[in-house]
mmCIF file of C-alpha atoms in Angstrom:
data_model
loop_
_atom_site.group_PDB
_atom_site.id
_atom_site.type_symbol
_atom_site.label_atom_id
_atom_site.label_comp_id
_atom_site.label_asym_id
_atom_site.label_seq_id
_atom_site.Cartn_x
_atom_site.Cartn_y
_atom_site.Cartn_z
ATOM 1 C CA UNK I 286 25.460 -9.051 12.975
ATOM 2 C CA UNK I 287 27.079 -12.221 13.047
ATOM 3 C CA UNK I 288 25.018 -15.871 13.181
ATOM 4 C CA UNK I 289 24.971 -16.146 16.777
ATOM 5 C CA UNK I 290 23.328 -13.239 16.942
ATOM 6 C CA UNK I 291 21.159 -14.121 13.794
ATOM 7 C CA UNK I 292 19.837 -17.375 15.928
ATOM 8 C CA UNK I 293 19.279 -15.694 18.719
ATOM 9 C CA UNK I 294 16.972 -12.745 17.731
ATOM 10 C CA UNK I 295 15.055 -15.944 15.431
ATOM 11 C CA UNK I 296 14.137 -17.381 19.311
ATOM 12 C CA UNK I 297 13.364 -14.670 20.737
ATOM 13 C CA UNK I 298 10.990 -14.136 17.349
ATOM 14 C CA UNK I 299 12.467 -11.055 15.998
ATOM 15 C CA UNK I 300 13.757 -12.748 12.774
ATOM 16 C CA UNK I 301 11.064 -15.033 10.992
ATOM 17 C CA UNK I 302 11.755 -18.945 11.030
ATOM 18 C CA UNK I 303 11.723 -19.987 7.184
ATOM 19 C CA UNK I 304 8.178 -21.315 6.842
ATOM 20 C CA UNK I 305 9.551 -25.012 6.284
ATOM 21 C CA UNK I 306 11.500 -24.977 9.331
ATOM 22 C CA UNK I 307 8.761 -27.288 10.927
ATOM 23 C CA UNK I 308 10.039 -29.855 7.911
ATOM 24 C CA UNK I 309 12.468 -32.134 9.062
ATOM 25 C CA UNK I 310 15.228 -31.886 6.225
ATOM 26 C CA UNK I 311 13.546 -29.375 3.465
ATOM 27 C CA UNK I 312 16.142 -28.341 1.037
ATOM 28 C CA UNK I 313 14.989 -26.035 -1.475
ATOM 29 C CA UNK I 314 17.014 -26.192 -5.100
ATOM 30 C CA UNK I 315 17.516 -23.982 -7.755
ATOM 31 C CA UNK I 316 18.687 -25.217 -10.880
ATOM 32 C CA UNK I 317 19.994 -23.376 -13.555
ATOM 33 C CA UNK I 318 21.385 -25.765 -16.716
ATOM 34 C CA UNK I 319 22.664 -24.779 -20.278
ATOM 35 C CA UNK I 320 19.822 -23.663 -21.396
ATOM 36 C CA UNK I 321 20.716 -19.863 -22.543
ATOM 37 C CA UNK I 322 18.332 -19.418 -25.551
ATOM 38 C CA UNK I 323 14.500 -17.013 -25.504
ATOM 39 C CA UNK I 324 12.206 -16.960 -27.818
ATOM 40 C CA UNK I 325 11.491 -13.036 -27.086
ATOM 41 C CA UNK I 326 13.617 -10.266 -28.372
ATOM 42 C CA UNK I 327 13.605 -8.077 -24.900
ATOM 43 C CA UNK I 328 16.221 -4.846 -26.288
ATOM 44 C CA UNK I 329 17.737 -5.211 -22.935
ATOM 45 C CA UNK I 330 18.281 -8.031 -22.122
ATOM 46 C CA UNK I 331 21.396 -10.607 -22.814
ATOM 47 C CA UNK I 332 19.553 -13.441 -23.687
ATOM 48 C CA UNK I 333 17.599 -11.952 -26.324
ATOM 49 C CA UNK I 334 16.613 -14.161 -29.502
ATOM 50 C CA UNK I 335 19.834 -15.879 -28.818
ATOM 51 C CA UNK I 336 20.203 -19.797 -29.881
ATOM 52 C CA UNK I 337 21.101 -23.011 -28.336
ATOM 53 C CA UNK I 338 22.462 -25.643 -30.575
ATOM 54 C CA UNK I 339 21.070 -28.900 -31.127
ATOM 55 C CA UNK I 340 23.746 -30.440 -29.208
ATOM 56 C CA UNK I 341 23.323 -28.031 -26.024
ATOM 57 C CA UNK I 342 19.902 -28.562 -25.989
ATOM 58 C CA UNK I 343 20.487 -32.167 -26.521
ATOM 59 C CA UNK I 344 22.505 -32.137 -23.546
ATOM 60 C CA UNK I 345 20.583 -29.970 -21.212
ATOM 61 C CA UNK I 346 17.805 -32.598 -21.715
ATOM 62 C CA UNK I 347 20.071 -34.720 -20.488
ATOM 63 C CA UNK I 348 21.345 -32.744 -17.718
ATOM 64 C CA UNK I 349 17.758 -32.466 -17.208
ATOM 65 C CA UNK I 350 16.460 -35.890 -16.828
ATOM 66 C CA UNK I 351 19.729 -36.807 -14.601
ATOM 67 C CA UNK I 352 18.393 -34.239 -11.882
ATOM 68 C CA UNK I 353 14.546 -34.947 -12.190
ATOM 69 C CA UNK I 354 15.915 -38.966 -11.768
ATOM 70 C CA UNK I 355 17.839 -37.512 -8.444
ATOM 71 C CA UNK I 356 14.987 -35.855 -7.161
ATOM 72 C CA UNK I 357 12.487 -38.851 -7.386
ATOM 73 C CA UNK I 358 15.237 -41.067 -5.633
ATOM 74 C CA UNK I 359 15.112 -38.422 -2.553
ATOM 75 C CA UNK I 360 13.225 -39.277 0.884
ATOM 76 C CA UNK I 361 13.724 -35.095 2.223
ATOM 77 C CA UNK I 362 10.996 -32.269 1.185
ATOM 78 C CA UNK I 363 12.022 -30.842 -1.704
ATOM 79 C CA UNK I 364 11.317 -27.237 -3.422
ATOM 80 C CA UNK I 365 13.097 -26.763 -6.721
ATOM 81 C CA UNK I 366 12.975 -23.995 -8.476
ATOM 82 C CA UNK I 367 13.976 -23.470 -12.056
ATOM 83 C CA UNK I 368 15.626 -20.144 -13.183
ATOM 84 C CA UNK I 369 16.679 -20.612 -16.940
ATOM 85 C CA UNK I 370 18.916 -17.753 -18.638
ATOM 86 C CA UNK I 371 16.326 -18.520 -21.474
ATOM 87 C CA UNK I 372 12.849 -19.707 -21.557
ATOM 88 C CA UNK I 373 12.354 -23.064 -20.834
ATOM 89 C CA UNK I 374 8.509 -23.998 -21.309
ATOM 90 C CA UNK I 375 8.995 -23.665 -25.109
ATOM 91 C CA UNK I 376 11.149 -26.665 -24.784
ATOM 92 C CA UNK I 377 9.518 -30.027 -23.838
ATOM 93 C CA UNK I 378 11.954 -31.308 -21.813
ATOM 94 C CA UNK I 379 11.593 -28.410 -18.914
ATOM 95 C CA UNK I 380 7.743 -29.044 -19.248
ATOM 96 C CA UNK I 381 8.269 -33.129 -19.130
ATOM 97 C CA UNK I 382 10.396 -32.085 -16.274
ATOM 98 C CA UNK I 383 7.821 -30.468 -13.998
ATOM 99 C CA UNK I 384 5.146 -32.747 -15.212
ATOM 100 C CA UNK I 385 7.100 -36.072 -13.631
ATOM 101 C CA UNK I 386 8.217 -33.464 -10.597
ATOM 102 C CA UNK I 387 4.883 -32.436 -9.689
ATOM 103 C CA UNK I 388 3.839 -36.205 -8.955
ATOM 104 C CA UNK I 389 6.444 -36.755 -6.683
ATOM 105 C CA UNK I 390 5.210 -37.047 -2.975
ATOM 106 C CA UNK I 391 8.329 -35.530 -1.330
ATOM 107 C CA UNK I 392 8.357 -32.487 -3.414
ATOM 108 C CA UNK I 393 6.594 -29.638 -1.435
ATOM 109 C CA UNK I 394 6.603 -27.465 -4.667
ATOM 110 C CA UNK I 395 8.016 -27.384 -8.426
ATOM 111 C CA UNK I 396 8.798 -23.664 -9.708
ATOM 112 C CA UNK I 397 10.189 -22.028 -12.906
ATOM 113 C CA UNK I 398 10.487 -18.575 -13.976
ATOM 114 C CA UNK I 399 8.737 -17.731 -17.628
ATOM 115 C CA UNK I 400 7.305 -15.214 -20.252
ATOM 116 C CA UNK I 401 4.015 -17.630 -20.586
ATOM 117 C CA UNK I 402 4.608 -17.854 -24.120
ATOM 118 C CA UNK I 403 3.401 -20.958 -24.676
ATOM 119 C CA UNK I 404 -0.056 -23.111 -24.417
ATOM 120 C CA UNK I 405 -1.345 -24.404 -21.514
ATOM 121 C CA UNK I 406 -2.809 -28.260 -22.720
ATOM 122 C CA UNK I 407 0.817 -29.232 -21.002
ATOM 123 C CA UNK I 408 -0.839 -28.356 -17.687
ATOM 124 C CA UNK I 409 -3.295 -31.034 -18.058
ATOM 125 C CA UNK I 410 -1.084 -33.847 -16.724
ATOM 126 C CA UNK I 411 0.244 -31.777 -13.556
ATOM 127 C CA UNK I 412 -0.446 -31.843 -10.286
ATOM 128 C CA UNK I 413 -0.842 -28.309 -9.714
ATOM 129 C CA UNK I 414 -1.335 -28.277 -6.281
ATOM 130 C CA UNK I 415 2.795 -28.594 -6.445
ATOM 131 C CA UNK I 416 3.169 -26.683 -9.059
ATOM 132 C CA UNK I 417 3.557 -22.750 -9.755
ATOM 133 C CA UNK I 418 4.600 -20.484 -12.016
ATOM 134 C CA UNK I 419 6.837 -17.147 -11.642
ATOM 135 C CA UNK I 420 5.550 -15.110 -15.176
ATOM 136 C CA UNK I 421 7.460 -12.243 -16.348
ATOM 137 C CA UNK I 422 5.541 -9.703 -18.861
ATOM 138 C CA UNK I 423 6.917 -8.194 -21.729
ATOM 139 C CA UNK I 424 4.961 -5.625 -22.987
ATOM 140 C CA UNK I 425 7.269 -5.459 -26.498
ATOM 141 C CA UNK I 426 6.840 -8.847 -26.963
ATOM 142 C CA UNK I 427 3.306 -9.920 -26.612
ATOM 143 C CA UNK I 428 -0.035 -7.289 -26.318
ATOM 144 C CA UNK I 429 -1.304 -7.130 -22.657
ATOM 145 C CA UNK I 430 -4.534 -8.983 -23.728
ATOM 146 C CA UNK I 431 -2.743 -11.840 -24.573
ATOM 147 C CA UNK I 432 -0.922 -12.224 -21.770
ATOM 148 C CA UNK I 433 -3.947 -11.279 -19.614
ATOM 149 C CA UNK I 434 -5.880 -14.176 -20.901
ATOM 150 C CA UNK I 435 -2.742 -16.712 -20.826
ATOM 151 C CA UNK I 436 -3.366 -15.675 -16.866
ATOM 152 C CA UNK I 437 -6.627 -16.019 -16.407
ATOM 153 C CA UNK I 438 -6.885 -19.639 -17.770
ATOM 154 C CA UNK I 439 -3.721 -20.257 -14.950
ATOM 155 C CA UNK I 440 -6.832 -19.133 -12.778
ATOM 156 C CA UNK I 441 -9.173 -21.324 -14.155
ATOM 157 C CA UNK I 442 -6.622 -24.424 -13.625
ATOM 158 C CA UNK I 443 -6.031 -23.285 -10.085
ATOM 159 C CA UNK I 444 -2.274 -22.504 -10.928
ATOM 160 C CA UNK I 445 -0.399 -21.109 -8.531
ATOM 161 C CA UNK I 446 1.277 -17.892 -10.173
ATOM 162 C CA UNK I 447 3.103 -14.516 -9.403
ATOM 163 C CA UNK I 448 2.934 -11.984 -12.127
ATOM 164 C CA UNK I 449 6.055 -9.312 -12.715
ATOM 165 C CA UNK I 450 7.702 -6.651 -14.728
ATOM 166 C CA UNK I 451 10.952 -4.862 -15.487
ATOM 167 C CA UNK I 452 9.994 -1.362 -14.336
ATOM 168 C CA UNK I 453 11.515 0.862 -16.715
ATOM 169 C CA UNK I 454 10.508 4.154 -16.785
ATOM 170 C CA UNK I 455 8.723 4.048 -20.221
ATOM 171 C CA UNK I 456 6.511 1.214 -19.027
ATOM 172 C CA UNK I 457 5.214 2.626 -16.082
ATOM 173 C CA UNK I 458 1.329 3.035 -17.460
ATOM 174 C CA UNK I 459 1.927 -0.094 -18.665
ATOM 175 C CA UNK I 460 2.481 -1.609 -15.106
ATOM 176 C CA UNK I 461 -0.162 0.000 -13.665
ATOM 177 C CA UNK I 462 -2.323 -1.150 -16.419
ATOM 178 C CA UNK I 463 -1.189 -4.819 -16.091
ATOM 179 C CA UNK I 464 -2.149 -4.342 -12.069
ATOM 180 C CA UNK I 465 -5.502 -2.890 -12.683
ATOM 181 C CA UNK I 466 -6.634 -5.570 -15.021
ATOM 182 C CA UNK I 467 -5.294 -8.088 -12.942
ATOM 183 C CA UNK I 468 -7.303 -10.372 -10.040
ATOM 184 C CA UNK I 469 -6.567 -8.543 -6.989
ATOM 185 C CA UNK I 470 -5.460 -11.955 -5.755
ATOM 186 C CA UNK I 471 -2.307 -11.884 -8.293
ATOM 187 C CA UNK I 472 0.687 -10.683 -6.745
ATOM 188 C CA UNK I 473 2.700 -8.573 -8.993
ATOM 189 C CA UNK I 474 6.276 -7.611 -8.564
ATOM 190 C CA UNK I 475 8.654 -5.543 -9.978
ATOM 191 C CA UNK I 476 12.586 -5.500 -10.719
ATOM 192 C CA UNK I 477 14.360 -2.032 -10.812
ATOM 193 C CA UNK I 478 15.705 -1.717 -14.289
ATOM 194 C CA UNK I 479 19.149 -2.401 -14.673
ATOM 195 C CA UNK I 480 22.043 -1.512 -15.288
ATOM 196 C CA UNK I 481 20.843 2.420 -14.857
ATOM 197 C CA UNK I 482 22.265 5.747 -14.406
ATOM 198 C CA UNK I 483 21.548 7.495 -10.631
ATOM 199 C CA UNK I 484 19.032 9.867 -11.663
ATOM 200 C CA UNK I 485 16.956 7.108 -13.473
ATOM 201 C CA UNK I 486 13.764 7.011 -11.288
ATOM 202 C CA UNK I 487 12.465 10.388 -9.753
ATOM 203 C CA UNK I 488 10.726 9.978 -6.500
ATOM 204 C CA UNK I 489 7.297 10.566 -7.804
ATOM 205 C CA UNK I 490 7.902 7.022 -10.194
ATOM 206 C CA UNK I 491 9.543 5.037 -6.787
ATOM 207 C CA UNK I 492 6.072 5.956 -5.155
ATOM 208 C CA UNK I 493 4.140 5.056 -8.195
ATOM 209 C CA UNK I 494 6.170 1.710 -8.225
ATOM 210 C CA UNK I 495 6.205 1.138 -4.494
ATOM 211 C CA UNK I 496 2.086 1.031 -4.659
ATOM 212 C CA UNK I 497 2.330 -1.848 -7.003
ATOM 213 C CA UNK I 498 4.875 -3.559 -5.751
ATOM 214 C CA UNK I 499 5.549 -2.870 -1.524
ATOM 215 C CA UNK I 500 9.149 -4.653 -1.812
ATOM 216 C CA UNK I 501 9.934 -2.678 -4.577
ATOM 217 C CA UNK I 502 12.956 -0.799 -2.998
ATOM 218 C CA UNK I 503 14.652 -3.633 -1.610
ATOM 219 C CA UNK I 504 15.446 -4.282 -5.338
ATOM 220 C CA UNK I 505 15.965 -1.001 -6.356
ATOM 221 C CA UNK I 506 18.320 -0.178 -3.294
ATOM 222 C CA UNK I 507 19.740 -3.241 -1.956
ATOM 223 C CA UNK I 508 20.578 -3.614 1.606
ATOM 224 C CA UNK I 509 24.383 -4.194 2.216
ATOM 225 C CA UNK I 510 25.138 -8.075 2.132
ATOM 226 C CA UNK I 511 28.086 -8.893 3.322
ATOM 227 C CA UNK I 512 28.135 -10.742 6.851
ATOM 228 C CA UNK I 513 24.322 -10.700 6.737
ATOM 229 C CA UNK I 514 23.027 -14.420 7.766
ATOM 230 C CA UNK I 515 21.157 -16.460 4.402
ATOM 231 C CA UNK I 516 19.814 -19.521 4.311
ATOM 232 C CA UNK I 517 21.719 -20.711 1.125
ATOM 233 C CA UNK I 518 23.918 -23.205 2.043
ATOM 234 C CA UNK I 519 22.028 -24.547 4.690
ATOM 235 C CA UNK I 520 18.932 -24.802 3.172
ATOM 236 C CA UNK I 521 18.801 -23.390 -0.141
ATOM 237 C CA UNK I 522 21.472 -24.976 -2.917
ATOM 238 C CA UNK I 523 21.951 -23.579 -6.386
ATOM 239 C CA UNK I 524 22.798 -26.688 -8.600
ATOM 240 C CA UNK I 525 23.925 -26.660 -12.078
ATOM 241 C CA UNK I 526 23.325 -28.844 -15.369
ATOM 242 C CA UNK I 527 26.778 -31.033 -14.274
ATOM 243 C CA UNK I 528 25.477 -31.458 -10.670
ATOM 244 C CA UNK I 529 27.867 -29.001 -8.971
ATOM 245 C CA UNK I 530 26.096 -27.502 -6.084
ATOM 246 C CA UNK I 531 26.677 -23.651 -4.616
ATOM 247 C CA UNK I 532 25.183 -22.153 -1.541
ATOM 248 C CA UNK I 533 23.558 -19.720 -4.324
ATOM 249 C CA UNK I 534 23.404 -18.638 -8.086
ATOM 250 C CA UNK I 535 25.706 -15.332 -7.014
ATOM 251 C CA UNK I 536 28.105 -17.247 -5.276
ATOM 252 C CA UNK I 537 31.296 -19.012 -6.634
ATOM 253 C CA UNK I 538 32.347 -21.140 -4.199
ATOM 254 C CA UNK I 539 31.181 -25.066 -4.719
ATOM 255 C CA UNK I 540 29.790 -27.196 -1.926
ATOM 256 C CA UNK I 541 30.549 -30.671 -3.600
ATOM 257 C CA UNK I 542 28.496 -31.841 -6.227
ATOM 258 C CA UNK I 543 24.694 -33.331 -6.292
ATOM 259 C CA UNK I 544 25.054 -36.685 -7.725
ATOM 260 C CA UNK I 545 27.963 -38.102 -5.541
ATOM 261 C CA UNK I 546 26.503 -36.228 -2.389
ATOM 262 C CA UNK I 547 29.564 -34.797 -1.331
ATOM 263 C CA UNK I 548 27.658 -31.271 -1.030
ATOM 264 C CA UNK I 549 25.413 -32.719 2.143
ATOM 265 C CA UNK I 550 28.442 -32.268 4.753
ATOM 266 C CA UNK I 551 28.882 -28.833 3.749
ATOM 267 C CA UNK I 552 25.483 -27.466 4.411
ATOM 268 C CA UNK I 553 26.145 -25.739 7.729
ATOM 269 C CA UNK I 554 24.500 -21.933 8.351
ATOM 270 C CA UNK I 555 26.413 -18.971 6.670
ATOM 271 C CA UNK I 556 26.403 -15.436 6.149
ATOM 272 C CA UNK I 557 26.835 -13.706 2.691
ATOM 273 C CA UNK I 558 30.525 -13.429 1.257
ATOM 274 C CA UNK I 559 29.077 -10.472 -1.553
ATOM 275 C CA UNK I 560 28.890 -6.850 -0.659
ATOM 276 C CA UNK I 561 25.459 -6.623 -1.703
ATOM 277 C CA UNK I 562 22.659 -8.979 -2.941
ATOM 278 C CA UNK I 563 20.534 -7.440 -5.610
ATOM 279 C CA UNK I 564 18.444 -10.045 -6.792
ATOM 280 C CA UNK I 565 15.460 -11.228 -5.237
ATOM 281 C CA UNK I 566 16.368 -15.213 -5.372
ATOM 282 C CA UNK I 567 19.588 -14.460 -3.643
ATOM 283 C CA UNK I 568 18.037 -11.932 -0.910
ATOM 284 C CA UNK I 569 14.925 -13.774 -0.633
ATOM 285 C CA UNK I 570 16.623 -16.415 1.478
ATOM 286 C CA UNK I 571 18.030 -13.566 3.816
ATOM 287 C CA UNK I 572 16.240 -14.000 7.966
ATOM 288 C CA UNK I 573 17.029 -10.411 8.705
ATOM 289 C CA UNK I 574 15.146 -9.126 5.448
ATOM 290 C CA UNK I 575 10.993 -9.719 5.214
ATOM 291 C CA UNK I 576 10.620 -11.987 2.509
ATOM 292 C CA UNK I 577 10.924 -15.387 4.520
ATOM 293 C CA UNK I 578 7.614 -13.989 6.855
ATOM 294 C CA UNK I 579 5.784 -11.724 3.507
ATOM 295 C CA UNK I 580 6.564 -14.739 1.481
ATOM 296 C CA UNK I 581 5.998 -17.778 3.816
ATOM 297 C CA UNK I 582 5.208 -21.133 2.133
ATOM 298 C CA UNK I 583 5.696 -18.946 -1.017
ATOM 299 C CA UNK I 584 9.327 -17.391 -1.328
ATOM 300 C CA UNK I 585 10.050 -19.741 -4.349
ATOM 301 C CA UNK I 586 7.403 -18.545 -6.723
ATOM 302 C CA UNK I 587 7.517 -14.962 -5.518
ATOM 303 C CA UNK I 588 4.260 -15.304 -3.852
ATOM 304 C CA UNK I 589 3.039 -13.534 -0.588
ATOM 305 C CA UNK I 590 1.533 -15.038 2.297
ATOM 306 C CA UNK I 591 -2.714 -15.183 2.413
ATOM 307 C CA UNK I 592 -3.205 -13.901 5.808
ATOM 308 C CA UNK I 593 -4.306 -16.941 6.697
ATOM 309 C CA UNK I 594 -0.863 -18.498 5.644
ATOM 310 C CA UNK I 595 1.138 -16.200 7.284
#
């Protein structure tokens, strides 16, 4: 399917409209700086206990402020969302950043993906009608009743918040444990495991996944990319700690950069150069895939639609 065909099965109302179509000039932003350091020791993951230097993190503050001062010069909607290698609420900088984001009139929403390691007195100068929170549980890393609490005083503040796990396969009464104790209002999402051998879910565990999580297999088998339309680069811009702006975090190719606005005459609609897409902030943004209509005003923060939303 090429775009043509893409815009024409959006009139006739086959294909969702993104749900800030009706905003003159929204551009949602992910940013991704140097930040590459956690505080949790996840076995499988890259990023584990690893260690940014006083001089990267020094600089990624920088980097930092530089964008936040961009976005508070801006007259178009915003959405930004923030999608660290590492954690970023343990440092103050990321939770300075949302803080002075949140306040901002033109910004439609502030996002950032965490473990919700830290405490929540931060959340005390935000304007959390903008803000929300994309938490990721670790059930090596902190006990379930921990983290269980750390969401229920998110409820209390009226924070908007998706909760989510890695499904491995040793985890899964864990995950269905997490969703049972959880407000039925909580969304909760899961990402296949990965990388993993063929065989590593039976069909009886995709089932048991699918129930908690109804998008669960466009993660675990993703639909073919390549040609398929996406909103990134029209819309949606990945920018990174120096300003340099791609259509998307999975895609090389650079648009211009942020801070000398070069990047605003190449926004133009586009269909994916990759194979395959196979993770959710690069298929989210897809038209001909359900998570622009399922996700309306909420595709950022991995939040579904209310029915009365969508």
């Amino acid at each position: 399917m090429n775009l043509d065909d893409h815009a024409r099965l959006v009139a006739d109302g086959r294909f969702p409209a993104p749900a800030d179509a009706a905003v003159p000039g929204h551009l949602s932003v992910l940013y991704r700086g140097r930040l590459s350091s956690c505080n949790y020791d996840c076995g499988y993951c890259p990023f584990a206990k690893a260690y940014d230097s006083r001089g990267a993190l020094r600089r990624d503050a920088e980097d930092l402020r530089r964008f936040v001062d961009w976005a508070a010069q801006q007259r178009r909607p915003l959405s930004i969302l923030f999608t660290p290698w590492g954690e970023g609420l343990v440092r103050r900088h990321y939770r300075d950043a949302l803080t002075t984001l949140s306040h901002l009139p033109q910004l439609r929403r502030v996002a950032i993906q965490t473990n919700l390691c830290v405490g929540m007195r931060w959340l005390d100068a935000v304007d959390t009608a903008r803000l929300a929170l994309w938490c990721t549980y670790h059930p090596s890393q902190v006990a379930r009743s921990a983290f269980l609490a750390r969401c229920r005083e998110l409820d209390r503040r009226g924070v908007r918040h998706s909760v989510g796990m890695v499904a491995r396969r040793e985890d899964l009464d864990e995950i269905e444990a997490l969703r049972a104790q959880l407000p039925a209002r909580t969304p909760m999402w899961l990402n296949a495991f990965d990388p993993r051998p063929p065989d590593y879910y039976d069909a009886a565990q995709v089932e048991r996944l699918q129930r908690i999580d109804p998008h669960f297999r466009y993660n675990l088998e993703p639909a073919p990319s390549l040609g398929a339309p996406c909103l990134t680069g029209e819309r949606v811009i990945s920018v990174d700690g120096d300003g340099n702006v791609r259509r998307c975090h999975f895609v090389a190719e650079p648009l211009g950069n942020l801070y000398d606005g070069s990047y605003a005459a190449q926004l133009r609609p586009r269909a994916c150069p990759n194979a395959r897409c196979d993770c959710y902030i690069g298929y989210a943004h897809r038209p001909d895939l359900p998570f622009l209509r399922d996700y309306a005003g909420g595709v950022l923060e991995r939040v579904p639609a209310a029915p009365a939303d969508a």
